[in-house]
Short mmCIF file of C-alpha atoms in Angstrom, two decimals:
data_model
loop_
_atom_site.label_atom_id
_atom_site.label_comp_id
_atom_site.label_asym_id
_atom_site.label_seq_id
_atom_site.Cartn_x
_atom_site.Cartn_y
_atom_site.Cartn_z
CA MET A 1 84.75 148.25 123.99
CA ASP A 2 82.23 146.72 121.63
CA ILE A 3 82.23 143.00 120.92
CA LYS A 4 84.42 142.00 117.98
CA GLN A 5 83.76 138.33 117.23
CA LEU A 6 87.07 136.51 116.88
CA LYS A 7 87.15 134.17 113.89
CA PRO A 8 89.64 131.52 112.74
CA ALA A 9 92.75 132.69 110.88
CA VAL A 10 95.32 130.89 108.73
CA VAL A 11 97.95 129.37 111.02
CA GLU A 12 101.45 130.23 109.79
CA ARG A 13 103.91 129.07 112.43
CA ASN A 14 107.44 130.42 112.69
CA GLN A 15 110.63 128.34 112.61
CA TYR A 16 110.17 127.46 116.29
CA GLY A 17 106.58 126.30 115.85
CA PHE A 18 104.98 129.31 117.54
CA TRP A 19 102.15 131.49 116.24
CA ASN A 20 99.64 134.13 117.32
CA HIS A 21 96.29 134.96 115.75
CA PRO A 22 96.76 138.49 114.27
CA GLU A 23 93.77 140.04 116.05
CA TRP A 24 94.60 138.19 119.26
CA ASN A 25 98.18 139.46 119.07
CA ASN A 26 97.02 143.03 118.38
CA TYR A 27 94.77 142.98 121.46
CA PHE A 28 97.65 141.89 123.69
CA GLU A 29 99.92 144.58 122.25
CA THR A 30 97.44 147.46 122.43
CA GLN A 31 95.22 146.60 125.40
CA LEU A 32 97.43 144.49 127.66
CA LYS A 33 100.79 145.96 126.63
CA ASN A 34 102.29 142.46 126.31
CA THR A 35 102.46 141.98 130.08
CA GLU A 36 103.15 138.41 131.22
CA SER A 37 100.53 138.23 133.98
CA PHE A 38 96.88 139.23 133.78
CA SER A 39 94.10 139.72 136.27
CA THR A 40 90.90 137.70 136.18
CA GLU A 41 89.09 140.89 135.13
CA GLN A 42 91.44 141.39 132.16
CA ILE A 43 90.92 137.81 130.98
CA ASP A 44 87.16 138.15 131.38
CA GLU A 45 87.25 141.35 129.32
CA LEU A 46 89.31 139.58 126.63
CA HIS A 47 86.69 136.84 126.44
CA ARG A 48 83.86 139.37 126.38
CA TYR A 49 85.51 141.54 123.70
CA PHE A 50 86.08 138.60 121.35
CA ASN A 51 82.90 136.74 122.46
CA ILE A 52 84.84 133.54 123.05
CA GLU A 53 85.70 130.93 125.61
CA THR A 54 89.20 129.50 125.66
CA ALA A 55 91.00 126.33 126.66
CA ARG A 56 94.66 125.31 126.83
CA VAL A 57 96.35 122.18 125.55
CA TYR A 58 99.90 121.57 126.77
CA PHE A 59 102.69 120.12 124.63
CA GLU A 60 103.92 118.13 127.64
CA SER A 61 100.73 116.07 127.88
CA ASP A 62 99.58 116.18 124.25
CA ALA A 63 102.71 115.50 122.19
CA ASP A 64 103.91 111.95 121.58
CA SER A 65 106.96 110.63 123.44
CA ASN A 66 109.32 111.22 120.51
CA LEU A 67 108.46 114.92 120.24
CA PHE A 68 108.48 115.26 124.03
CA ASN A 69 112.00 113.83 124.34
CA ARG A 70 113.34 115.84 121.43
CA PHE A 71 112.14 119.09 122.95
CA TYR A 72 112.71 118.61 126.67
CA GLU A 73 115.87 116.49 126.49
CA ASN A 74 117.54 117.78 123.32
CA GLN A 75 116.03 121.31 123.19
CA GLU A 76 114.94 120.77 119.58
CA TYR A 77 112.38 123.43 118.74
CA GLY A 78 111.67 121.57 115.52
CA ALA A 79 109.68 119.17 117.71
CA VAL A 80 107.28 121.99 118.58
CA LEU A 81 106.92 122.83 114.88
CA GLU A 82 105.95 119.20 114.17
CA TRP A 83 103.44 119.14 117.02
CA GLN A 84 99.82 119.32 115.88
CA PRO A 85 97.91 120.35 119.02
CA SER A 86 94.75 118.39 119.79
CA LYS A 87 91.49 120.24 120.27
CA PRO A 88 90.27 120.45 123.88
CA ASP A 89 87.30 118.21 123.07
CA GLN A 90 85.22 116.97 120.12
CA ASP A 91 83.46 120.31 119.56
CA LEU A 92 84.22 121.24 115.94
CA SER A 93 84.03 124.98 116.58
CA TRP A 94 87.41 125.21 118.38
CA PHE A 95 90.14 127.14 116.52
CA LEU A 96 93.70 128.12 117.42
CA THR A 97 94.56 131.56 118.76
CA SER A 98 98.13 130.98 119.90
CA ILE A 99 100.98 128.49 120.23
CA LEU A 100 103.56 129.84 122.66
CA GLU A 101 106.10 129.13 125.37
CA ASN A 102 105.04 130.75 128.61
CA SER A 103 107.22 132.23 131.34
CA GLN A 104 107.33 128.85 133.13
CA GLY A 105 108.78 127.17 130.03
CA ASP A 106 105.55 125.35 129.14
CA VAL A 107 104.66 125.09 125.47
CA VAL A 108 100.92 125.59 125.17
CA ALA A 109 98.29 125.87 122.47
CA ILE A 110 95.41 128.22 123.25
CA TRP A 111 92.13 127.31 121.58
CA ALA A 112 89.02 129.45 121.32
CA LYS A 113 85.44 128.96 120.22
CA PRO A 114 82.56 131.42 119.86
CA LYS A 115 80.52 131.87 122.99
CA LYS A 116 76.86 131.11 122.42
CA LEU A 117 74.86 134.32 122.67
CA TYR A 118 71.83 132.29 123.67
CA ARG A 119 71.33 129.18 125.72
CA TYR A 120 69.87 126.51 123.48
CA GLU A 121 67.62 124.01 125.18
CA ILE A 122 68.06 120.46 123.91
CA ASP A 123 67.99 117.13 125.68
CA ALA A 124 71.49 115.84 124.89
CA GLU A 125 70.70 112.28 126.01
CA GLU A 126 67.52 112.16 123.94
CA GLU A 127 69.38 113.52 120.92
CA ARG A 128 72.15 110.95 121.36
CA GLN A 129 69.63 108.11 121.39
CA ALA A 130 68.01 109.53 118.24
CA PHE A 131 71.46 109.79 116.64
CA GLU A 132 72.30 106.17 117.45
CA ARG A 133 69.01 104.93 115.96
CA ASN A 134 69.60 106.92 112.78
CA PHE A 135 73.28 105.94 112.67
CA VAL A 136 72.49 102.21 112.77
CA GLU A 137 69.58 102.52 110.33
CA CYS A 138 71.94 104.19 107.86
CA GLY A 139 74.42 101.32 108.07
CA GLY A 140 76.70 102.50 110.86
CA SER A 141 77.91 100.17 113.59
CA LEU A 142 78.16 100.75 117.33
CA ALA A 143 79.54 97.28 117.98
CA TYR A 144 82.29 97.25 120.61
CA LEU A 145 81.74 100.92 121.42
CA GLU A 146 80.55 102.42 124.69
CA TRP A 147 79.48 105.95 125.57
CA ASN A 148 81.76 107.77 128.00
CA GLU A 149 79.65 110.41 129.77
CA CYS A 150 81.32 113.74 130.63
CA ASP A 151 80.14 116.65 132.77
CA ASP A 152 78.64 118.34 129.70
CA GLU A 153 77.03 117.07 126.50
CA TYR A 154 80.41 116.59 124.86
CA GLY A 155 81.08 113.04 125.93
CA THR A 156 82.86 110.58 123.66
CA TYR A 157 82.47 107.10 122.28
CA GLN A 158 85.27 104.81 123.41
CA PRO A 159 86.22 101.22 122.57
CA ASP A 160 84.44 98.77 124.89
CA TRP A 161 87.60 96.91 125.84
CA GLU A 162 85.75 94.61 128.24
CA ALA A 163 83.41 93.43 125.46
CA ILE A 164 86.37 93.02 123.11
CA GLN A 165 88.17 90.90 125.71
CA GLU A 166 85.08 88.80 126.30
CA ALA A 167 84.84 88.20 122.54
CA GLU A 168 88.48 87.00 122.69
CA ILE A 169 89.56 89.46 120.01
CA ASP A 170 93.33 89.93 120.20
CA ASP A 171 94.31 91.80 117.06
CA HIS A 172 96.31 95.03 116.90
CA GLU A 173 94.73 96.06 113.59
CA PHE A 174 91.26 95.54 115.08
CA ASP A 175 92.23 97.72 118.06
CA GLU A 176 93.35 100.49 115.70
CA MET A 177 90.15 100.14 113.67
CA ILE A 178 87.85 100.30 116.70
CA MET A 179 89.64 103.37 118.12
CA ASP A 180 89.27 105.12 114.77
CA ARG A 181 85.58 104.12 114.65
CA ALA A 182 85.06 105.57 118.13
CA ASP A 183 86.61 108.90 117.09
CA ARG A 184 84.61 109.10 113.86
CA THR A 185 81.34 108.20 115.58
CA THR A 186 81.94 110.89 118.20
CA ILE A 187 82.52 113.47 115.46
CA CYS A 188 79.27 112.42 113.76
CA LEU A 189 77.38 112.82 117.04
CA MET A 190 78.82 116.30 117.66
CA ALA A 191 77.67 117.36 114.18
CA TRP A 192 74.21 115.92 114.95
CA LEU A 193 74.00 117.92 118.21
CA GLU A 194 75.02 121.15 116.48
CA CYS A 195 72.26 120.60 113.90
CA ALA A 196 69.79 119.93 116.72
CA LYS A 197 70.77 123.20 118.40
CA SER A 198 70.35 125.16 115.19
CA LYS A 199 66.71 124.07 115.07
CA THR A 200 66.04 124.96 118.69
CA ILE A 201 64.47 128.21 119.85
CA PRO A 202 66.79 130.13 122.23
CA LYS A 203 65.60 130.33 125.82
CA GLY A 204 63.39 133.38 126.30
CA TYR A 205 62.25 133.43 122.67
CA VAL A 206 59.13 132.08 121.00
CA LEU A 207 58.18 131.03 117.51
CA VAL A 208 55.56 133.20 115.83
CA PRO A 209 54.16 133.20 112.28
CA SER A 210 55.69 135.58 109.72
CA GLU A 211 52.23 137.03 109.03
CA PRO A 212 49.56 137.77 111.69
CA THR A 213 46.92 135.05 112.04
CA ASP A 214 43.18 135.84 112.11
CA ARG A 215 43.25 135.36 115.86
CA GLN A 216 46.06 137.86 116.23
CA ARG A 217 44.34 140.41 113.99
CA HIS A 218 41.16 140.14 116.07
CA ALA A 219 43.13 140.57 119.32
CA LEU A 220 44.99 143.55 117.86
CA ALA A 221 41.78 145.27 116.81
CA GLU A 222 40.37 144.94 120.30
CA LEU A 223 43.55 146.11 122.01
CA LEU A 224 43.95 149.20 119.84
CA HIS A 225 40.58 150.40 121.13
CA SER A 226 41.41 149.81 124.77
CA THR A 227 45.09 150.60 125.35
CA ASN A 228 48.12 152.49 124.08
CA ASP A 229 50.50 150.24 125.98
CA HIS A 230 52.76 148.91 123.19
CA LEU A 231 54.32 146.27 125.42
CA ALA A 232 50.91 144.89 126.39
CA ILE A 233 49.89 144.78 122.73
CA TYR A 234 53.09 142.96 121.81
CA LYS A 235 52.69 140.38 124.58
CA ALA A 236 49.05 139.80 123.59
CA LEU A 237 50.04 139.19 119.96
CA VAL A 238 52.67 136.69 121.05
CA ALA A 239 50.22 134.95 123.40
CA THR A 240 47.59 134.62 120.66
CA ALA A 241 50.00 133.28 118.02
CA GLN A 242 48.75 130.03 116.46
CA TRP A 243 51.53 127.45 116.32
#
């Protein structure tokens, strides 16, 4: 099957709080016949077909204690309806594909985001340092924040509780403010990184002028007299591009 890029849809949950993306639901009905277990190959094909990667967020670990108790102790499905699932990380491109109760009784939100067709080469650490310089110059504050490095570029800013303790700040409102600042600063950084990627040339590609340069025209004239190899001509034009 050809790739059909999955895109966000309006989330309209039922009375129990569950929902399926229409195209996602159609794929399961027509291609997987609504079976409850899938092979690794079937999941890989699902990801390939929709050009996405997915992640799960579980009600059990994501919902607050009130919603957790209402659902698991009192069997109130209204608690699921009130649950607003968190995104898997700070990447803004995540969108919901399903909120369901699986065969094990777990309530889970399935998130998806478009899979990058190209690998973009940026230095995440260098970009973060540039972001912080710009952020402070524009009036932002990184006071009492620390960077929490993850396995990928999507780390997060967190309150520097040790620095706060050393400053002898013991104020609940301050704690709430600094946690909110950490979240907002992380979101700003993620937007900065996405902009940096949009300006980056995908690996395996090069930047060439929209019109041939004099150097390219000269090289082309010489090549047309010596070869009919179109690939060689193309490579020579790329190699002689003036940046």
